[in-house]
Amino acid sequence: MAEIKLTDLTKSYGSTEVLHHVEGDINDGEFIVIVGPSGCGKSTLLRMVAGLETVTSGEIRIGDRRVNELEPSARDIAMVFQNYALYPHMSVRENMAYGLKIRKLSKAEINKRVEEAAEILEIGQYLDRKPRQLSGGQRQRVAMGRAIVRDPQVFLFDEPLSNLDAKLRVQMRLEIRKLQQRLGVTSIYVTHDQVEAMTLGDRLMVLNGGYVEQFGTPIELYDRPASVFVAGFLGSPAMNFIPAIVEADGVGFARRHKTGRRTGASG
Amino acid sequence: MVSFYTRHSLHAALMGHHMLKRVHFPSSPLPYMLVAPQLAITLVFFIWPASQAMYQSLLIEDAFGLGSEFVWFENFEVLWQDQHYLDAFLRTAVFSVLVAALSMGTALILAGFAQRVVKGAMFYRTLLIWPYAVAPVLAGALWVFMFNPTLGIFPYFLEFVGVDWNHYLNGNQAMALVIMAAAWKQVAYNFLFYLAAMQSIPNSVIEAAAIDGAGPGRRFVTIILPLISPTTFFLLVINMVYAFFETFGIIHAVTQGGPGSATTILVYKVFNDGFVGLDLGGSAAQSVILMVLVVAMTVVQFRYVERKVEY
Amino acid sequence: MVEDRPLTSILTHFVLILGVIAIALPIWITFVAATHDELRMNQVPLPLWPGTHLLDNLTQTLFGAGLSGSQGAPVWLMLLNSLAMAMMISFGKIAISLLSAFAIVYFRFPFRMTCFWMIFITLMLPVEVRILPTFEVVANLGMLNSYWGLSIPLIASATATFMFRQVFLTVPDEMLESARIDGAGPMRFFFDILLPLSRTNIAALFVILFIFGWTQSFWPLLITTDTSMTTIVMSIKQMLEAAEQSPQWNIIMTTALLARIPPIFVVISMQKLFVQGLTETDK
């Protein structure tokens, strides 16, 4: 288990900066959700933590190690991909065992871990099937299983539920949360779905256009949004915004006519 | 030659799309080791010989093969004035057009009917594709045997209709024979591509035409033919290239360019002048011209493959 | 089919059967020729129905002297040579193309585009147009009359490389990312993930290349002078020359039969792969 420290993290492609000075401390065992509209840089941030994208400047620390230059496999992380990225030619068992085999664990140890994970996820009877013989929900579990067996310091989830139907999504959301609490592994979860974010995370990092808009618990974000964006993005059903003017005697709802003349009632 | 699909990707590659995976392995000596075998073979057996051919095309060897003189484009000028060469050029054009027309026409008709029999299409396909597996020389041998002037089946029957067949003496008959053999071998290839193209036309388009009142023949001409025109163009280039180069084996087996030079097409002349006539410079110059022709065909094809049919 | 009227149906099958007969006729006639003895094969008109001498012809062709009066290699040796050549071309081409496509798709390295273009240029040069200088290179390298000389010059070609490149590009990026998180290095990823994922493409290409290699005649004819290196396909050409003096069509056509059985068998039995291979690459 480990804490994660993001310090002044920036990412550029050529001259285009897509992430701007991201800061964030993630505590040991915490479940963090990074949320934001598509293109806000949330997946990029996650992939930087995974080591699949290089860091332009700033620092990522996992535990007490600086991991900027480490290969993904050396960072002691596991990742669940949006499309699961199961190896189609390997059985469920082989899929889960692959990373362990590379790390040269003993056969007995590999078997033990796979069986354990399969039991937790209730996929024991599918171990010898190929991914294409599984339903979407089952594949999702296998992808989770592949992450669990590695016994990593950090779980990374890249929109893992977005390929499931609505009902299954709710169910899996609950399971992921329970599983994470049970294993106590520090987790970062990326999604664009506000409901998912609000119900899953210990804390939420709201990203917009490569900037961190706010980083805090769901209640904080809901009660005291730091910006109009956060308020608008998280509110469900959608919030109504009415322009207003702060005046000496309080807040006035304001409507401007074409003439610019202000009408309104002071509150 | 490359297929339709490879060319598509090639085009994308040249335009710079998807050149590399988003995530890739870090730079190391490994990629050089990976491309080394192919690069080595390409250099030794392609680029070096091709540049040798270009260089030799600018030389003239003396009569004894002892020395050679750099003559710039004299070999090409000689070719340009050589009636035999110009004849071979024309002959190649006629030969290629006829081979392409005969094999593509046959394949188109057969595919057109085969795609109508939904269940039997694969059965007919099985029966029609095997000439592809017959070596050009072998194809030549089969046709030589069938048209053997003294023994062959066809001359025997042709005699009844008053045709005296002897392709060893009659240049036109020799030409007809190599055209038939070459077209026969290529029908399978064309058939496969036409069948695939026709089967990829959405059924709804055909049904809509039927509802509009178009009968099978009319649908074939007004709907199917236009929709498969990219395949036709692709096959046209492939067949031209086939007729230009790969029919060498057939001609070598059937007529050896004869009688006289009645079936000497360009690629056969390169071989004949080089290996038999030992005119290295002239042969090399002919090679270079052929290379230019292939490159031109490739470029033309590239430009056309971009045009896709809109369903 | 949109309409299913009996008349159009009959017409359709009639045309197709006619086509099949026209396409299969040369094969049939030569098969028939391989089932008669020499005497019958010198009488006009030649038979159109199989005789009883197929086994005799096969034995004489495969294990006997073959064409009497010729000094050729035994036919079983020619078959072996053809097999070796076809196999070397298929495996060699697949191996080098897989490796170079892997490098081009999955690595960023200096001169990557140079490599790409050097491979690309081979698309444009069929062996026939550079035959003389290539022959010289092979001769200078001492590769005449060898399996290496038979196969290696035919191995280099960009088409297979491009096909694999295309296949690799369709492999989802997440496969590599996932494998990297699992700790797989480049070669491990190549063997454990990429090769298994491309296996049908490899098989399809193998079918095409086997036929390409087996049906070569011009190149072997040029670079082999030693009769023990004769391939079955080029022997047909030599037999045809001999046939002008003493036609032994039954033996020639039995040899032709043997020469086309392996590739036809491959095409028919692996039809699906063959069609896939043909439409994805060519040669």
mmCIF file of N, CA and C in Angstrom, chain B residues 191-263:
data_model
loop_
_atom_site.group_PDB
_atom_site.id
_atom_site.type_symbol
_atom_site.label_atom_id
_atom_site.label_comp_id
_atom_site.label_asym_id
_atom_site.label_seq_id
_atom_site.Cartn_x
_atom_site.Cartn_y
_atom_site.Cartn_z
ATOM 1 N N PHE B 191 -11.806 -13.817 -60.504
ATOM 2 C CA PHE B 191 -13.096 -14.298 -60.015
ATOM 3 C C PHE B 191 -13.227 -14.070 -58.513
ATOM 4 N N LEU B 192 -12.183 -14.409 -57.778
ATOM 5 C CA LEU B 192 -12.225 -14.249 -56.321
ATOM 6 C C LEU B 192 -12.466 -12.797 -55.928
ATOM 7 N N PHE B 193 -11.765 -11.891 -56.593
ATOM 8 C CA PHE B 193 -11.911 -10.482 -56.230
ATOM 9 C C PHE B 193 -13.280 -9.944 -56.633
ATOM 10 N N TYR B 194 -13.754 -10.352 -57.821
ATOM 11 C CA TYR B 194 -15.075 -9.894 -58.241
ATOM 12 C C TYR B 194 -16.167 -10.441 -57.312
ATOM 13 N N LEU B 195 -16.036 -11.713 -56.980
ATOM 14 C CA LEU B 195 -17.054 -12.312 -56.111
ATOM 15 C C LEU B 195 -17.091 -11.595 -54.762
ATOM 16 N N ALA B 196 -15.901 -11.351 -54.205
ATOM 17 C CA ALA B 196 -15.835 -10.668 -52.909
ATOM 18 C C ALA B 196 -16.440 -9.272 -53.008
ATOM 19 N N ALA B 197 -16.134 -8.573 -54.102
ATOM 20 C CA ALA B 197 -16.658 -7.214 -54.261
ATOM 21 C C ALA B 197 -18.177 -7.235 -54.359
ATOM 22 N N MET B 198 -18.697 -8.182 -55.135
ATOM 23 C CA MET B 198 -20.149 -8.230 -55.304
ATOM 24 C C MET B 198 -20.852 -8.633 -54.015
ATOM 25 N N GLN B 199 -20.209 -9.537 -53.279
ATOM 26 C CA GLN B 199 -20.838 -9.961 -52.031
ATOM 27 C C GLN B 199 -20.807 -8.868 -50.972
ATOM 28 N N SER B 200 -19.957 -7.877 -51.170
ATOM 29 C CA SER B 200 -19.896 -6.807 -50.166
ATOM 30 C C SER B 200 -20.898 -5.693 -50.468
ATOM 31 N N ILE B 201 -21.570 -5.780 -51.591
ATOM 32 C CA ILE B 201 -22.618 -4.781 -51.866
ATOM 33 C C ILE B 201 -23.809 -5.096 -50.959
ATOM 34 N N PRO B 202 -24.303 -4.109 -50.232
ATOM 35 C CA PRO B 202 -25.414 -4.382 -49.327
ATOM 36 C C PRO B 202 -26.622 -4.915 -50.095
ATOM 37 N N ASN B 203 -27.244 -5.924 -49.533
ATOM 38 C CA ASN B 203 -28.385 -6.532 -50.186
ATOM 39 C C ASN B 203 -29.499 -5.529 -50.414
ATOM 40 N N SER B 204 -29.627 -4.570 -49.492
ATOM 41 C CA SER B 204 -30.726 -3.614 -49.578
ATOM 42 C C SER B 204 -30.646 -2.800 -50.863
ATOM 43 N N VAL B 205 -29.412 -2.537 -51.325
ATOM 44 C CA VAL B 205 -29.267 -1.766 -52.559
ATOM 45 C C VAL B 205 -29.857 -2.531 -53.729
ATOM 46 N N ILE B 206 -29.549 -3.835 -53.770
ATOM 47 C CA ILE B 206 -30.076 -4.680 -54.849
ATOM 48 C C ILE B 206 -31.606 -4.757 -54.742
ATOM 49 N N GLU B 207 -32.080 -4.912 -53.512
ATOM 50 C CA GLU B 207 -33.524 -5.028 -53.312
ATOM 51 C C GLU B 207 -34.248 -3.742 -53.698
ATOM 52 N N ALA B 208 -33.632 -2.631 -53.370
ATOM 53 C CA ALA B 208 -34.241 -1.349 -53.734
ATOM 54 C C ALA B 208 -34.355 -1.247 -55.241
ATOM 55 N N ALA B 209 -33.312 -1.698 -55.950
ATOM 56 C CA ALA B 209 -33.345 -1.645 -57.409
ATOM 57 C C ALA B 209 -34.420 -2.568 -57.947
ATOM 58 N N ALA B 210 -34.577 -3.724 -57.292
ATOM 59 C CA ALA B 210 -35.604 -4.665 -57.734
ATOM 60 C C ALA B 210 -36.989 -4.056 -57.551
ATOM 61 N N ILE B 211 -37.185 -3.357 -56.438
ATOM 62 C CA ILE B 211 -38.471 -2.711 -56.178
ATOM 63 C C ILE B 211 -38.706 -1.597 -57.191
ATOM 64 N N ASP B 212 -37.626 -0.949 -57.596
ATOM 65 C CA ASP B 212 -37.735 0.081 -58.629
ATOM 66 C C ASP B 212 -38.038 -0.514 -59.985
ATOM 67 N N GLY B 213 -38.047 -1.841 -60.065
ATOM 68 C CA GLY B 213 -38.434 -2.486 -61.300
ATOM 69 C C GLY B 213 -37.299 -2.948 -62.193
ATOM 70 N N ALA B 214 -36.077 -2.948 -61.693
ATOM 71 C CA ALA B 214 -34.962 -3.387 -62.514
ATOM 72 C C ALA B 214 -34.819 -4.910 -62.440
ATOM 73 N N GLY B 215 -34.779 -5.549 -63.586
ATOM 74 C CA GLY B 215 -34.595 -7.001 -63.634
ATOM 75 C C GLY B 215 -33.142 -7.345 -63.370
ATOM 76 N N PRO B 216 -32.826 -8.657 -63.289
ATOM 77 C CA PRO B 216 -31.461 -9.072 -62.933
ATOM 78 C C PRO B 216 -30.397 -8.494 -63.868
ATOM 79 N N GLY B 217 -30.658 -8.558 -65.161
ATOM 80 C CA GLY B 217 -29.669 -8.064 -66.114
ATOM 81 C C GLY B 217 -29.445 -6.570 -65.965
ATOM 82 N N ARG B 218 -30.542 -5.868 -65.840
ATOM 83 C CA ARG B 218 -30.456 -4.422 -65.713
ATOM 84 C C ARG B 218 -29.759 -4.031 -64.405
ATOM 85 N N ARG B 219 -30.077 -4.767 -63.345
ATOM 86 C CA ARG B 219 -29.415 -4.476 -62.061
ATOM 87 C C ARG B 219 -27.910 -4.675 -62.172
ATOM 88 N N PHE B 220 -27.552 -5.743 -62.885
ATOM 89 C CA PHE B 220 -26.127 -6.026 -63.022
ATOM 90 C C PHE B 220 -25.420 -4.867 -63.712
ATOM 91 N N VAL B 221 -26.036 -4.368 -64.782
ATOM 92 C CA VAL B 221 -25.382 -3.321 -65.557
ATOM 93 C C VAL B 221 -25.441 -1.969 -64.847
ATOM 94 N N THR B 222 -26.609 -1.652 -64.250
ATOM 95 C CA THR B 222 -26.757 -0.287 -63.730
ATOM 96 C C THR B 222 -26.410 -0.149 -62.248
ATOM 97 N N ILE B 223 -26.420 -1.254 -61.516
ATOM 98 C CA ILE B 223 -26.126 -1.147 -60.079
ATOM 99 C C ILE B 223 -24.795 -1.817 -59.736
ATOM 100 N N ILE B 224 -24.714 -3.105 -60.069
ATOM 101 C CA ILE B 224 -23.541 -3.861 -59.614
ATOM 102 C C ILE B 224 -22.264 -3.374 -60.296
ATOM 103 N N LEU B 225 -22.293 -3.268 -61.618
ATOM 104 C CA LEU B 225 -21.081 -2.855 -62.334
ATOM 105 C C LEU B 225 -20.502 -1.535 -61.837
ATOM 106 N N PRO B 226 -21.333 -0.487 -61.716
ATOM 107 C CA PRO B 226 -20.753 0.770 -61.208
ATOM 108 C C PRO B 226 -20.200 0.631 -59.787
ATOM 109 N N LEU B 227 -20.879 -0.165 -58.968
ATOM 110 C CA LEU B 227 -20.431 -0.265 -57.576
ATOM 111 C C LEU B 227 -19.127 -1.032 -57.445
ATOM 112 N N ILE B 228 -18.869 -1.938 -58.364
ATOM 113 C CA ILE B 228 -17.607 -2.674 -58.249
ATOM 114 C C ILE B 228 -16.516 -2.068 -59.127
ATOM 115 N N SER B 229 -16.746 -0.871 -59.636
ATOM 116 C CA SER B 229 -15.746 -0.298 -60.543
ATOM 117 C C SER B 229 -14.361 -0.129 -59.910
ATOM 118 N N PRO B 230 -14.260 0.159 -58.606
ATOM 119 C CA PRO B 230 -12.894 0.220 -58.049
ATOM 120 C C PRO B 230 -12.173 -1.117 -58.167
ATOM 121 N N THR B 231 -12.920 -2.206 -57.958
ATOM 122 C CA THR B 231 -12.311 -3.533 -58.099
ATOM 123 C C THR B 231 -11.879 -3.756 -59.538
ATOM 124 N N THR B 232 -12.722 -3.333 -60.469
ATOM 125 C CA THR B 232 -12.364 -3.487 -61.874
ATOM 126 C C THR B 232 -11.068 -2.752 -62.175
ATOM 127 N N PHE B 233 -10.970 -1.549 -61.661
ATOM 128 C CA PHE B 233 -9.758 -0.793 -61.933
ATOM 129 C C PHE B 233 -8.537 -1.440 -61.286
ATOM 130 N N PHE B 234 -8.720 -1.839 -60.050
ATOM 131 C CA PHE B 234 -7.630 -2.522 -59.353
ATOM 132 C C PHE B 234 -7.184 -3.751 -60.141
ATOM 133 N N LEU B 235 -8.155 -4.552 -60.563
ATOM 134 C CA LEU B 235 -7.814 -5.778 -61.291
ATOM 135 C C LEU B 235 -7.179 -5.463 -62.640
ATOM 136 N N LEU B 236 -7.615 -4.383 -63.244
ATOM 137 C CA LEU B 236 -7.035 -4.007 -64.530
ATOM 138 C C LEU B 236 -5.530 -3.806 -64.383
ATOM 139 N N VAL B 237 -5.140 -3.053 -63.364
ATOM 140 C CA VAL B 237 -3.709 -2.812 -63.161
ATOM 141 C C VAL B 237 -2.990 -4.121 -62.839
ATOM 142 N N ILE B 238 -3.573 -4.887 -61.913
ATOM 143 C CA ILE B 238 -2.949 -6.164 -61.534
ATOM 144 C C ILE B 238 -2.792 -7.070 -62.756
ATOM 145 N N ASN B 239 -3.827 -7.114 -63.599
ATOM 146 C CA ASN B 239 -3.769 -7.981 -64.766
ATOM 147 C C ASN B 239 -2.764 -7.491 -65.797
ATOM 148 N N MET B 240 -2.659 -6.182 -65.923
ATOM 149 C CA MET B 240 -1.659 -5.645 -66.845
ATOM 150 C C MET B 240 -0.263 -6.024 -66.357
ATOM 151 N N VAL B 241 -0.042 -5.845 -65.084
ATOM 152 C CA VAL B 241 1.275 -6.179 -64.536
ATOM 153 C C VAL B 241 1.528 -7.682 -64.689
ATOM 154 N N TYR B 242 0.506 -8.463 -64.432
ATOM 155 C CA TYR B 242 0.617 -9.913 -64.610
ATOM 156 C C TYR B 242 1.000 -10.236 -66.058
ATOM 157 N N ALA B 243 0.264 -9.632 -66.995
ATOM 158 C CA ALA B 243 0.517 -9.936 -68.399
ATOM 159 C C ALA B 243 1.906 -9.466 -68.821
ATOM 160 N N PHE B 244 2.319 -8.346 -68.285
ATOM 161 C CA PHE B 244 3.643 -7.809 -68.630
ATOM 162 C C PHE B 244 4.761 -8.716 -68.140
ATOM 163 N N PHE B 245 4.649 -9.192 -66.897
ATOM 164 C CA PHE B 245 5.815 -9.836 -66.285
ATOM 165 C C PHE B 245 5.634 -11.317 -65.994
ATOM 166 N N GLU B 246 4.510 -11.666 -65.403
ATOM 167 C CA GLU B 246 4.424 -13.017 -64.875
ATOM 168 C C GLU B 246 4.068 -14.057 -65.922
ATOM 169 N N THR B 247 3.755 -13.604 -67.127
ATOM 170 C CA THR B 247 3.456 -14.567 -68.175
ATOM 171 C C THR B 247 4.725 -15.116 -68.801
ATOM 172 N N PHE B 248 5.857 -14.656 -68.295
ATOM 173 C CA PHE B 248 7.133 -15.123 -68.834
ATOM 174 C C PHE B 248 7.170 -16.648 -68.905
ATOM 175 N N GLY B 249 6.788 -17.288 -67.784
ATOM 176 C CA GLY B 249 6.857 -18.753 -67.711
ATOM 177 C C GLY B 249 6.006 -19.410 -68.784
ATOM 178 N N ILE B 250 4.831 -18.841 -69.029
ATOM 179 C CA ILE B 250 3.932 -19.417 -70.025
ATOM 180 C C ILE B 250 4.558 -19.324 -71.411
ATOM 181 N N ILE B 251 5.058 -18.133 -71.721
ATOM 182 C CA ILE B 251 5.641 -17.947 -73.053
ATOM 183 C C ILE B 251 6.886 -18.805 -73.226
ATOM 184 N N HIS B 252 7.659 -18.886 -72.168
ATOM 185 C CA HIS B 252 8.874 -19.693 -72.212
ATOM 186 C C HIS B 252 8.531 -21.151 -72.499
ATOM 187 N N ALA B 253 7.443 -21.613 -71.908
ATOM 188 C CA ALA B 253 7.081 -23.021 -72.089
ATOM 189 C C ALA B 253 6.385 -23.259 -73.427
ATOM 190 N N VAL B 254 5.542 -22.320 -73.850
ATOM 191 C CA VAL B 254 4.680 -22.583 -74.994
ATOM 192 C C VAL B 254 5.367 -22.282 -76.325
ATOM 193 N N THR B 255 5.930 -21.089 -76.440
ATOM 194 C CA THR B 255 6.427 -20.685 -77.765
ATOM 195 C C THR B 255 7.872 -20.221 -77.772
ATOM 196 N N GLN B 256 8.419 -19.970 -76.623
ATOM 197 C CA GLN B 256 9.750 -19.370 -76.520
ATOM 198 C C GLN B 256 9.873 -18.126 -77.393
ATOM 199 N N GLY B 257 8.808 -17.378 -77.417
ATOM 200 C CA GLY B 257 8.842 -16.111 -78.126
ATOM 201 C C GLY B 257 8.535 -16.233 -79.609
ATOM 202 N N GLY B 258 8.461 -17.456 -80.112
ATOM 203 C CA GLY B 258 8.302 -17.664 -81.537
ATOM 204 C C GLY B 258 6.866 -17.881 -81.933
ATOM 205 N N PRO B 259 6.599 -18.284 -83.157
ATOM 206 C CA PRO B 259 7.608 -18.429 -84.223
ATOM 207 C C PRO B 259 8.122 -17.064 -84.684
ATOM 208 N N GLY B 260 9.360 -17.038 -85.092
ATOM 209 C CA GLY B 260 10.003 -15.757 -85.364
ATOM 210 C C GLY B 260 10.058 -15.008 -84.048
ATOM 211 N N SER B 261 9.404 -13.856 -83.989
ATOM 212 C CA SER B 261 9.300 -13.197 -82.694
ATOM 213 C C SER B 261 7.834 -12.861 -82.430
ATOM 214 N N ALA B 262 6.950 -13.728 -82.922
ATOM 215 C CA ALA B 262 5.517 -13.436 -82.886
ATOM 216 C C ALA B 262 4.978 -13.326 -81.466
ATOM 217 N N THR B 263 5.611 -13.978 -80.499
ATOM 218 C CA THR B 263 5.111 -13.891 -79.121
ATOM 219 C C THR B 263 6.177 -13.349 -78.178
#
